[in-house]
């Protein structure tokens, strides 16, 4: 007899694997199936909106609380319910609640029965320029985005521009919701002027794309949040490739054991991340690649992929029998927790043995330069692109939520930024899932920025090789 899932009042996930889909009641009872990112300039209200929607404070780490800014990616899940009372207005019909809320919760306004219709995961990204690389890792996981723009500052701010660029990498057509936040801090005239600035900015930045709705809100005072919820409900639930072998990307890992804990009470390492495709089940045998990486004196990497068993699956505090793509999933394993502590597994790819991508350190990409709406930056990129992409130049690539430094190794390549093919060598072995776009950042912008700045994206041109248990990779 299988162990009861906790909380016990939620679905016990009795449906067969063949029955499952993204909106199945057994799934959305316990886990999110759509990832929605919050993006925008620092202190424009991303964490406040996340808290208003989910009742979860994503500012959890000590250094974040001291500075009152988001530094690491924050995840918070919420269920969306629809009131069955026909007298409820369209603005009042939908409401959110925590991820572990009962599926039959009554409407808080009229106390009529409601229906669970969505389970979403909010990815709260840092807005500070210093943490742009963290934002890029989150952008790779988003199905839709909420762009926060503060009404008490001119639009656009620098990170407003760069964040919007990041989510359009690779011709991304994911839905965008725009929130004009902090309307409680300005008068009507100022709010209207700022609204016009936002319209002009979006029209230029999105070009041929349909302009998204702009919703004036105050996240701190919970004003107009119901209109944000109404827009979220309109977002189509992404159709996932559930019939494919599972592909899971690790964005954090940790050891839950406490110092002095007895051996018989110790648990295996935990890996947290996002399932890109397929379905994972408790009891599955999975491979982790690249696995353990050794670097020899000859600068050769030896990779030892790991194999382990899934002992548990969790979405926030909810136990799972099986997991579908969406939200942050924690995988309990039989790995030595020393391998997973302190985020040692970030960037690893998990899946069934023999189905994962090749382990590589050198590969070719087709490079595309992003058009920057900051004229000074755009002029610099146009004039200095040859220097930024010459042989030996250092770049940062972001692939499937993982940031890796790299060196351009192409010799005598003429880079136009419009599909030019260049070769790069990364600092450590990685796995690149098929069909992904790679964000490319540079520190070579001189006086314009001391940090990594997004300059373009790449489409990998990867030659396939047969997977091996031990892979020797020469640099």
Tab-separated table of C-alpha atoms in Angstrom:
chain	number	residue	atom	x	y	z
A	1	UNK	CA	0.000	0.000	0.000
A	2	UNK	CA	1.435	3.363	-1.047
A	3	UNK	CA	2.077	6.032	1.546
A	4	UNK	CA	-0.507	8.817	1.819
A	5	UNK	CA	0.549	12.059	0.193
A	6	UNK	CA	0.651	15.152	2.381
A	7	UNK	CA	-1.340	17.323	2.795
A	8	UNK	CA	-3.864	14.488	2.925
A	9	UNK	CA	-6.818	16.734	2.004
A	10	UNK	CA	-5.458	17.327	-1.512
A	11	UNK	CA	-5.731	14.864	-4.413
A	12	UNK	CA	-3.938	11.566	-3.797
A	13	UNK	CA	-3.004	11.458	-7.516
A	14	UNK	CA	-4.717	8.186	-8.358
A	15	UNK	CA	-4.975	8.867	-12.101
A	16	UNK	CA	-2.833	6.765	-14.423
A	17	UNK	CA	0.072	8.316	-16.316
A	18	UNK	CA	-1.843	7.892	-19.596
A	19	UNK	CA	-4.692	10.080	-18.299
A	20	UNK	CA	-2.537	13.024	-17.293
A	21	UNK	CA	-2.509	16.436	-18.947
A	22	UNK	CA	-1.517	19.960	-17.918
A	23	UNK	CA	-4.923	20.828	-16.390
A	24	UNK	CA	-5.793	17.441	-14.869
A	25	UNK	CA	-7.309	17.886	-11.362
A	26	UNK	CA	-4.805	15.407	-9.894
A	27	UNK	CA	-1.975	17.605	-11.144
A	28	UNK	CA	-3.137	21.160	-10.411
A	29	UNK	CA	-4.276	20.086	-6.957
A	30	UNK	CA	-0.619	19.733	-5.940
A	31	UNK	CA	1.714	21.465	-8.401
A	32	UNK	CA	1.932	24.449	-10.709
A	33	UNK	CA	1.842	23.822	-14.458
A	34	UNK	CA	2.692	27.293	-15.755
A	35	UNK	CA	5.693	29.502	-14.939
A	36	UNK	CA	5.110	33.269	-14.891
A	37	UNK	CA	8.100	35.524	-14.345
A	38	UNK	CA	8.183	38.995	-12.809
A	39	UNK	CA	10.651	41.294	-14.546
A	40	UNK	CA	11.553	44.968	-14.438
A	41	UNK	CA	13.886	47.518	-12.880
A	42	UNK	CA	15.105	47.250	-9.299
A	43	UNK	CA	12.537	48.298	-6.640
A	44	UNK	CA	9.656	48.524	-9.122
A	45	UNK	CA	7.573	46.066	-7.085
A	46	UNK	CA	8.226	42.571	-8.442
A	47	UNK	CA	8.429	40.894	-5.033
A	48	UNK	CA	5.466	42.933	-3.775
A	49	UNK	CA	3.272	41.748	-6.658
A	50	UNK	CA	4.419	38.169	-6.100
A	51	UNK	CA	3.442	38.486	-2.439
A	52	UNK	CA	0.054	40.010	-3.347
A	53	UNK	CA	-0.730	37.089	-5.667
A	54	UNK	CA	0.658	34.200	-3.615
A	55	UNK	CA	0.894	35.389	0.018
A	56	UNK	CA	4.512	34.179	-0.103
A	57	UNK	CA	7.512	36.400	0.642
A	58	UNK	CA	10.220	35.487	-1.875
A	59	UNK	CA	12.823	37.665	-0.097
A	60	UNK	CA	14.105	34.843	2.121
A	61	UNK	CA	17.891	35.033	2.320
A	62	UNK	CA	19.684	37.172	4.914
A	63	UNK	CA	21.565	39.326	2.395
A	64	UNK	CA	18.298	39.961	0.538
A	65	UNK	CA	16.536	41.089	3.718
A	66	UNK	CA	19.390	43.393	4.724
A	67	UNK	CA	19.351	45.141	1.333
A	68	UNK	CA	15.593	44.688	0.722
A	69	UNK	CA	16.207	43.443	-2.817
A	70	UNK	CA	15.870	40.109	-4.591
A	71	UNK	CA	19.253	38.475	-5.279
A	72	UNK	CA	18.408	34.837	-5.993
A	73	UNK	CA	15.505	33.529	-8.044
A	74	UNK	CA	12.395	33.350	-5.889
A	75	UNK	CA	9.612	30.847	-6.484
A	76	UNK	CA	6.073	31.121	-5.115
A	77	UNK	CA	3.074	29.047	-6.159
A	78	UNK	CA	-0.597	29.997	-6.106
A	79	UNK	CA	-3.888	28.379	-7.017
A	80	UNK	CA	-6.457	30.334	-9.021
A	81	UNK	CA	-10.130	29.653	-8.330
A	82	UNK	CA	-13.287	30.693	-10.192
A	83	UNK	CA	-16.420	31.473	-8.177
A	84	UNK	CA	-19.501	29.558	-9.362
A	85	UNK	CA	-21.868	32.355	-8.345
A	86	UNK	CA	-23.243	33.871	-11.554
A	87	UNK	CA	-23.839	37.151	-9.720
A	88	UNK	CA	-20.125	37.674	-9.116
A	89	UNK	CA	-18.779	40.278	-11.535
A	90	UNK	CA	-15.994	39.373	-13.932
A	91	UNK	CA	-13.560	41.400	-11.800
A	92	UNK	CA	-14.521	39.455	-8.669
A	93	UNK	CA	-14.951	35.994	-10.159
A	94	UNK	CA	-11.325	34.892	-9.882
A	95	UNK	CA	-9.170	34.798	-6.758
A	96	UNK	CA	-5.865	33.274	-5.684
A	97	UNK	CA	-4.786	31.275	-2.669
A	98	UNK	CA	-1.731	29.402	-1.427
A	99	UNK	CA	-0.482	26.233	-3.096
A	100	UNK	CA	-1.622	23.992	-0.228
A	101	UNK	CA	-5.175	25.416	-0.123
A	102	UNK	CA	-8.022	22.898	-0.293
A	103	UNK	CA	-9.449	22.416	-3.785
A	104	UNK	CA	-13.014	23.156	-2.595
A	105	UNK	CA	-12.364	26.498	-0.875
A	106	UNK	CA	-15.393	28.868	-0.965
A	107	UNK	CA	-15.279	32.288	-2.608
A	108	UNK	CA	-13.990	34.815	-0.032
A	109	UNK	CA	-16.418	37.493	-1.297
A	110	UNK	CA	-19.753	35.644	-1.463
A	111	UNK	CA	-18.887	32.266	0.163
A	112	UNK	CA	-20.317	30.352	-2.811
A	113	UNK	CA	-18.487	27.202	-4.002
A	114	UNK	CA	-15.578	27.710	-6.388
A	115	UNK	CA	-13.640	25.645	-8.930
A	116	UNK	CA	-9.856	25.266	-9.080
A	117	UNK	CA	-8.872	26.266	-12.624
A	118	UNK	CA	-5.133	27.042	-12.511
A	119	UNK	CA	-2.034	26.424	-10.441
A	120	UNK	CA	0.708	28.916	-11.279
A	121	UNK	CA	4.307	29.429	-10.231
A	122	UNK	CA	5.691	32.966	-9.997
A	123	UNK	CA	9.420	33.316	-10.722
A	124	UNK	CA	10.559	36.472	-8.919
A	125	UNK	CA	13.667	37.784	-10.701
A	126	UNK	CA	16.157	40.321	-9.303
A	127	UNK	CA	16.019	43.739	-10.941
A	128	UNK	CA	19.423	45.099	-9.941
A	129	UNK	CA	22.030	45.401	-12.687
A	130	UNK	CA	24.508	43.405	-10.578
A	131	UNK	CA	22.243	40.335	-10.758
A	132	UNK	CA	21.361	40.385	-14.454
A	133	UNK	CA	22.847	36.920	-14.921
A	134	UNK	CA	20.411	35.551	-12.322
A	135	UNK	CA	17.526	37.169	-14.163
A	136	UNK	CA	18.670	35.556	-17.424
A	137	UNK	CA	18.669	32.118	-15.795
A	138	UNK	CA	15.061	32.691	-14.749
A	139	UNK	CA	13.975	34.013	-18.148
A	140	UNK	CA	14.851	30.680	-19.741
A	141	UNK	CA	12.164	28.984	-17.625
A	142	UNK	CA	9.236	31.382	-18.157
A	143	UNK	CA	6.011	30.605	-20.023
A	144	UNK	CA	4.720	34.167	-19.575
A	145	UNK	CA	5.933	37.358	-17.925
A	146	UNK	CA	4.662	40.261	-15.849
A	147	UNK	CA	6.631	43.440	-16.525
A	148	UNK	CA	6.574	45.824	-13.542
A	149	UNK	CA	7.065	49.535	-14.281
A	150	UNK	CA	6.954	52.050	-11.423
A	151	UNK	CA	4.706	55.066	-12.004
A	152	UNK	CA	6.927	57.357	-9.919
A	153	UNK	CA	9.957	57.090	-12.241
A	154	UNK	CA	10.487	57.950	-15.929
A	155	UNK	CA	10.001	55.022	-18.308
A	156	UNK	CA	12.043	53.166	-19.390
A	157	UNK	CA	14.720	52.523	-16.779
A	158	UNK	CA	17.860	50.591	-17.811
A	159	UNK	CA	16.837	47.180	-16.477
A	160	UNK	CA	13.310	47.609	-17.829
A	161	UNK	CA	14.864	47.680	-21.293
A	162	UNK	CA	17.276	44.814	-20.716
A	163	UNK	CA	14.736	42.533	-19.034
A	164	UNK	CA	12.268	43.000	-21.879
A	165	UNK	CA	15.034	42.119	-24.327
A	166	UNK	CA	15.863	38.976	-22.359
A	167	UNK	CA	12.355	37.548	-22.598
A	168	UNK	CA	12.198	38.088	-26.364
A	169	UNK	CA	15.347	36.074	-27.073
A	170	UNK	CA	14.993	33.620	-29.940
A	171	UNK	CA	11.740	35.094	-31.260
A	172	UNK	CA	10.001	34.279	-27.989
A	173	UNK	CA	6.246	34.871	-28.331
A	174	UNK	CA	5.257	34.211	-24.720
A	175	UNK	CA	2.450	36.414	-23.316
A	176	UNK	CA	3.358	39.619	-21.450
A	177	UNK	CA	1.314	41.415	-18.794
A	178	UNK	CA	2.406	44.974	-18.017
A	179	UNK	CA	1.697	46.416	-14.566
A	180	UNK	CA	2.062	50.156	-13.943
A	181	UNK	CA	2.872	49.867	-10.250
A	182	UNK	CA	2.963	52.405	-7.394
A	183	UNK	CA	0.066	54.504	-8.691
A	184	UNK	CA	-0.643	55.352	-5.052
A	185	UNK	CA	2.550	57.449	-5.007
A	186	UNK	CA	1.633	59.812	-7.869
A	187	UNK	CA	-1.265	62.078	-8.797
A	188	UNK	CA	-3.542	61.489	-11.780
A	189	UNK	CA	-1.600	63.767	-14.132
A	190	UNK	CA	1.700	62.058	-13.318
A	191	UNK	CA	0.095	58.619	-13.700
A	192	UNK	CA	-1.250	59.501	-17.154
A	193	UNK	CA	2.113	60.903	-18.277
A	194	UNK	CA	3.877	57.750	-17.108
A	195	UNK	CA	1.222	55.614	-18.817
A	196	UNK	CA	1.952	57.382	-22.119
A	197	UNK	CA	5.684	56.787	-21.629
A	198	UNK	CA	5.015	53.076	-21.116
A	199	UNK	CA	2.893	52.919	-24.274
A	200	UNK	CA	5.621	54.587	-26.340
A	201	UNK	CA	8.322	52.344	-24.898
A	202	UNK	CA	6.379	49.131	-25.538
A	203	UNK	CA	5.465	50.194	-29.065
A	204	UNK	CA	9.139	50.698	-29.940
A	205	UNK	CA	10.481	47.702	-28.011
A	206	UNK	CA	7.981	45.089	-29.187
A	207	UNK	CA	7.756	46.412	-32.768
A	208	UNK	CA	5.584	43.959	-34.725
A	209	UNK	CA	4.147	42.233	-31.658
A	210	UNK	CA	0.701	43.068	-30.319
A	211	UNK	CA	0.909	45.633	-27.529
A	212	UNK	CA	0.040	44.064	-24.150
A	213	UNK	CA	-2.518	45.554	-21.779
A	214	UNK	CA	-1.170	48.019	-19.207
A	215	UNK	CA	-2.806	47.640	-15.793
A	216	UNK	CA	-2.362	50.397	-13.175
A	217	UNK	CA	-1.874	48.794	-9.740
A	218	UNK	CA	-0.471	49.243	-6.274
A	219	UNK	CA	1.014	45.906	-5.272
A	220	UNK	CA	1.800	47.146	-1.766
A	221	UNK	CA	-1.835	48.153	-1.175
A	222	UNK	CA	-3.442	45.295	-3.167
A	223	UNK	CA	-5.128	47.744	-5.551
A	224	UNK	CA	-6.352	46.336	-8.900
A	225	UNK	CA	-4.704	42.958	-8.254
A	226	UNK	CA	-7.941	41.287	-9.397
A	227	UNK	CA	-7.311	42.712	-12.886
A	228	UNK	CA	-3.865	41.096	-12.922
A	229	UNK	CA	-5.485	37.770	-11.993
A	230	UNK	CA	-8.001	38.182	-14.823
A	231	UNK	CA	-5.149	38.654	-17.292
A	232	UNK	CA	-3.310	35.604	-15.933
A	233	UNK	CA	-6.424	33.477	-16.470
A	234	UNK	CA	-6.357	34.455	-20.160
A	235	UNK	CA	-2.839	33.035	-20.613
A	236	UNK	CA	-3.063	29.671	-22.419
A	237	UNK	CA	-1.764	26.724	-20.420
A	238	UNK	CA	1.395	25.629	-22.296
A	239	UNK	CA	1.153	22.316	-24.109
A	240	UNK	CA	4.032	20.177	-22.882
A	241	UNK	CA	5.669	17.188	-24.527
A	242	UNK	CA	4.524	14.696	-21.906
A	243	UNK	CA	5.200	11.676	-24.126
A	244	UNK	CA	8.918	12.480	-24.434
A	245	UNK	CA	11.598	11.234	-22.027
A	246	UNK	CA	11.786	13.595	-19.031
A	247	UNK	CA	14.268	16.471	-19.170
A	248	UNK	CA	14.896	18.256	-15.864
A	249	UNK	CA	17.207	21.256	-15.316
A	250	UNK	CA	18.719	21.829	-11.872
A	251	UNK	CA	18.803	25.416	-10.590
A	252	UNK	CA	19.634	24.621	-6.950
A	253	UNK	CA	20.564	21.707	-4.688
A	254	UNK	CA	20.975	21.224	-0.981
A	255	UNK	CA	21.462	18.923	1.983
A	256	UNK	CA	18.539	18.805	4.451
A	257	UNK	CA	20.405	16.813	7.107
A	258	UNK	CA	21.376	18.554	10.332
A	259	UNK	CA	24.706	18.405	12.076
A	260	UNK	CA	24.853	15.497	14.521
A	261	UNK	CA	21.951	13.644	12.910
A	262	UNK	CA	22.142	9.856	13.280
A	263	UNK	CA	23.042	7.805	10.211
A	264	UNK	CA	19.735	5.935	10.117
A	265	UNK	CA	17.863	9.261	9.930
A	266	UNK	CA	19.984	10.789	7.175
A	267	UNK	CA	18.357	11.541	3.833
A	268	UNK	CA	19.839	11.676	0.360
A	269	UNK	CA	20.603	14.920	-1.441
A	270	UNK	CA	17.848	17.161	-2.798
A	271	UNK	CA	17.895	18.670	-6.298
A	272	UNK	CA	15.546	21.533	-7.135
A	273	UNK	CA	14.711	22.708	-10.606
A	274	UNK	CA	12.230	22.691	-13.444
A	275	UNK	CA	10.971	19.824	-15.576
A	276	UNK	CA	11.130	20.945	-19.207
A	277	UNK	CA	9.319	17.991	-20.766
A	278	UNK	CA	8.113	14.493	-19.940
A	279	UNK	CA	6.902	13.110	-16.609
A	280	UNK	CA	8.936	12.078	-13.557
A	281	UNK	CA	7.657	9.544	-11.019
A	282	UNK	CA	8.687	8.462	-7.554
A	283	UNK	CA	10.785	5.311	-8.003
A	284	UNK	CA	12.235	6.321	-11.389
A	285	UNK	CA	15.920	5.659	-12.055
A	286	UNK	CA	17.506	8.842	-13.404
A	287	UNK	CA	20.850	9.905	-14.812
A	288	UNK	CA	22.505	13.227	-13.926
A	289	UNK	CA	24.822	14.827	-16.474
A	290	UNK	CA	27.577	15.998	-16.654
A	291	UNK	CA	27.738	14.581	-13.110
A	292	UNK	CA	31.026	14.695	-11.223
A	293	UNK	CA	33.646	16.713	-13.119
A	294	UNK	CA	37.378	16.185	-12.647
A	295	UNK	CA	40.002	18.495	-14.141
A	296	UNK	CA	43.435	17.001	-14.768
A	297	UNK	CA	46.797	18.767	-14.878
A	298	UNK	CA	46.640	18.493	-18.657
A	299	UNK	CA	43.422	20.584	-18.616
A	300	UNK	CA	41.336	17.612	-19.595
A	301	UNK	CA	37.909	17.195	-18.067
A	302	UNK	CA	36.701	13.787	-16.964
A	303	UNK	CA	32.965	13.587	-16.453
A	304	UNK	CA	31.286	10.858	-14.443
A	305	UNK	CA	27.505	10.941	-14.947
A	306	UNK	CA	25.584	9.893	-11.844
A	307	UNK	CA	22.704	7.453	-11.593
A	308	UNK	CA	20.245	7.486	-8.716
A	309	UNK	CA	16.666	6.718	-7.732
A	310	UNK	CA	13.895	9.246	-7.089
A	311	UNK	CA	12.817	8.777	-3.468
A	312	UNK	CA	10.424	11.721	-3.278
A	313	UNK	CA	8.943	14.568	-5.297
A	314	UNK	CA	7.672	17.838	-3.833
A	315	UNK	CA	6.198	21.107	-5.099
A	316	UNK	CA	6.618	23.641	-2.284
A	317	UNK	CA	5.232	21.631	0.671
A	318	UNK	CA	3.036	19.303	-1.395
A	319	UNK	CA	4.048	15.656	-1.864
A	320	UNK	CA	3.813	14.298	-5.424
A	321	UNK	CA	3.591	10.809	-6.935
A	322	UNK	CA	4.452	12.207	-10.340
A	323	UNK	CA	5.572	15.595	-11.614
A	324	UNK	CA	4.741	17.404	-14.847
A	325	UNK	CA	6.508	20.465	-16.287
A	326	UNK	CA	5.818	23.661	-14.362
A	327	UNK	CA	6.968	25.270	-11.144
A	328	UNK	CA	9.926	24.403	-8.960
A	329	UNK	CA	10.138	20.669	-8.232
A	330	UNK	CA	12.308	19.220	-5.462
A	331	UNK	CA	13.640	15.726	-6.195
A	332	UNK	CA	14.681	13.620	-3.229
A	333	UNK	CA	17.456	11.212	-4.263
A	334	UNK	CA	19.746	8.518	-2.878
A	335	UNK	CA	22.814	10.639	-3.644
A	336	UNK	CA	25.399	11.376	-0.991
A	337	UNK	CA	24.192	14.769	0.330
A	338	UNK	CA	27.790	16.022	0.109
A	339	UNK	CA	27.271	16.074	-3.678
A	340	UNK	CA	24.206	18.319	-3.484
A	341	UNK	CA	24.943	20.722	-0.636
A	342	UNK	CA	25.476	24.438	-1.290
A	343	UNK	CA	24.041	24.337	-4.837
A	344	UNK	CA	26.765	22.015	-6.170
A	345	UNK	CA	24.314	20.540	-8.706
A	346	UNK	CA	23.339	23.810	-10.398
A	347	UNK	CA	23.330	23.414	-14.178
A	348	UNK	CA	23.043	19.624	-14.185
A	349	UNK	CA	20.524	17.970	-16.514
A	350	UNK	CA	18.473	15.011	-15.266
A	351	UNK	CA	16.529	12.367	-17.167
A	352	UNK	CA	16.296	8.693	-17.992
A	353	UNK	CA	19.671	6.983	-18.572
A	354	UNK	CA	20.771	7.108	-22.205
A	355	UNK	CA	18.347	9.875	-23.238
A	356	UNK	CA	20.226	13.009	-22.180
A	357	UNK	CA	22.216	15.440	-24.377
A	358	UNK	CA	25.923	15.035	-25.022
A	359	UNK	CA	28.470	16.486	-22.627
A	360	UNK	CA	30.450	19.182	-24.439
A	361	UNK	CA	32.929	22.002	-23.808
A	362	UNK	CA	33.394	23.335	-27.337
A	363	UNK	CA	30.652	23.914	-29.890
A	364	UNK	CA	29.411	26.316	-32.539
A	365	UNK	CA	26.504	28.727	-32.360
A	366	UNK	CA	24.755	31.071	-34.746
A	367	UNK	CA	25.038	34.493	-33.111
A	368	UNK	CA	22.324	37.163	-33.262
A	369	UNK	CA	22.891	40.678	-31.908
A	370	UNK	CA	20.008	42.164	-29.932
A	371	UNK	CA	18.870	45.644	-30.894
A	372	UNK	CA	19.283	47.794	-27.780
A	373	UNK	CA	16.852	50.681	-27.256
A	374	UNK	CA	19.541	52.579	-25.331
A	375	UNK	CA	21.073	54.519	-28.231
A	376	UNK	CA	24.477	54.894	-26.542
A	377	UNK	CA	24.679	51.148	-25.911
A	378	UNK	CA	23.464	50.334	-29.428
A	379	UNK	CA	26.061	52.619	-31.015
A	380	UNK	CA	28.794	51.036	-28.911
A	381	UNK	CA	27.698	47.497	-29.842
A	382	UNK	CA	27.526	48.334	-33.539
A	383	UNK	CA	30.998	49.916	-33.533
A	384	UNK	CA	32.737	47.499	-31.168
A	385	UNK	CA	31.062	44.185	-32.073
A	386	UNK	CA	34.232	42.953	-33.741
A	387	UNK	CA	36.221	43.456	-30.527
A	388	UNK	CA	33.538	41.875	-28.333
A	389	UNK	CA	33.432	38.738	-30.481
A	390	UNK	CA	37.055	38.359	-31.544
A	391	UNK	CA	39.022	35.195	-30.808
A	392	UNK	CA	39.896	35.038	-27.112
A	393	UNK	CA	37.057	37.307	-25.948
A	394	UNK	CA	35.281	36.251	-22.768
A	395	UNK	CA	31.486	35.960	-22.753
A	396	UNK	CA	28.852	34.560	-20.439
A	397	UNK	CA	26.267	32.146	-21.785
A	398	UNK	CA	22.974	31.313	-20.107
A	399	UNK	CA	21.411	28.032	-21.145
A	400	UNK	CA	18.403	26.349	-19.516
A	401	UNK	CA	18.777	28.423	-16.380
A	402	UNK	CA	22.548	27.919	-15.949
A	403	UNK	CA	25.233	30.609	-16.323
A	404	UNK	CA	28.628	29.485	-17.681
A	405	UNK	CA	31.636	31.581	-18.699
A	406	UNK	CA	33.096	30.928	-22.146
A	407	UNK	CA	35.831	32.009	-24.552
A	408	UNK	CA	35.306	32.664	-28.249
A	409	UNK	CA	37.701	30.387	-30.148
A	410	UNK	CA	36.778	31.242	-33.747
A	411	UNK	CA	39.710	32.622	-35.712
A	412	UNK	CA	39.214	35.227	-38.430
A	413	UNK	CA	35.441	35.034	-38.080
A	414	UNK	CA	33.528	38.043	-39.392
A	415	UNK	CA	30.672	38.519	-36.941
A	416	UNK	CA	27.735	40.568	-38.195
A	417	UNK	CA	25.304	39.654	-35.426
A	418	UNK	CA	22.794	38.295	-37.906
A	419	UNK	CA	23.337	34.552	-37.740
A	420	UNK	CA	27.139	34.585	-37.925
A	421	UNK	CA	28.610	31.233	-36.910
A	422	UNK	CA	31.160	31.358	-34.095
A	423	UNK	CA	32.840	28.683	-32.008
A	424	UNK	CA	32.971	28.942	-28.216
A	425	UNK	CA	34.646	26.971	-25.450
A	426	UNK	CA	32.936	26.911	-22.058
A	427	UNK	CA	34.786	26.842	-18.743
A	428	UNK	CA	33.255	23.536	-17.689
A	429	UNK	CA	31.448	20.657	-19.404
A	430	UNK	CA	27.725	21.214	-19.955
A	431	UNK	CA	24.689	19.541	-21.509
A	432	UNK	CA	22.590	21.581	-23.924
A	433	UNK	CA	19.008	20.404	-24.505
A	434	UNK	CA	17.835	20.362	-28.116
A	435	UNK	CA	16.144	23.446	-29.540
A	436	UNK	CA	17.163	25.957	-26.867
A	437	UNK	CA	18.358	29.520	-27.338
A	438	UNK	CA	21.449	30.683	-25.465
A	439	UNK	CA	21.613	34.181	-23.968
A	440	UNK	CA	25.002	35.835	-24.523
A	441	UNK	CA	26.382	38.552	-22.248
A	442	UNK	CA	29.598	40.568	-22.335
A	443	UNK	CA	31.616	42.650	-19.871
A	444	UNK	CA	33.295	44.546	-22.685
A	445	UNK	CA	31.017	47.592	-22.711
A	446	UNK	CA	33.673	49.814	-21.141
A	447	UNK	CA	32.363	52.862	-19.281
A	448	UNK	CA	28.737	51.924	-20.042
A	449	UNK	CA	28.670	49.023	-17.580
A	450	UNK	CA	31.039	47.144	-15.293
A	451	UNK	CA	28.705	44.142	-15.142
A	452	UNK	CA	27.691	41.437	-17.585
A	453	UNK	CA	25.334	42.989	-20.154
A	454	UNK	CA	23.101	41.080	-22.511
A	455	UNK	CA	24.239	41.623	-26.103
A	456	UNK	CA	22.638	38.802	-28.066
A	457	UNK	CA	21.627	35.195	-28.287
A	458	UNK	CA	22.841	32.064	-30.023
A	459	UNK	CA	21.348	28.951	-31.568
A	460	UNK	CA	23.626	25.934	-30.929
A	461	UNK	CA	25.024	23.919	-33.805
A	462	UNK	CA	25.925	20.751	-31.921
A	463	UNK	CA	27.295	17.517	-33.349
A	464	UNK	CA	25.852	14.444	-31.649
A	465	UNK	CA	28.065	11.766	-30.115
A	466	UNK	CA	27.272	8.479	-28.442
A	467	UNK	CA	26.931	8.928	-24.649
A	468	UNK	CA	29.517	7.244	-22.428
A	469	UNK	CA	29.688	6.450	-18.746
A	470	UNK	CA	32.994	8.349	-18.516
A	471	UNK	CA	33.715	11.140	-20.959
A	472	UNK	CA	37.208	12.556	-21.436
A	473	UNK	CA	36.982	16.033	-22.894
A	474	UNK	CA	40.096	17.884	-23.982
A	475	UNK	CA	40.210	21.638	-23.849
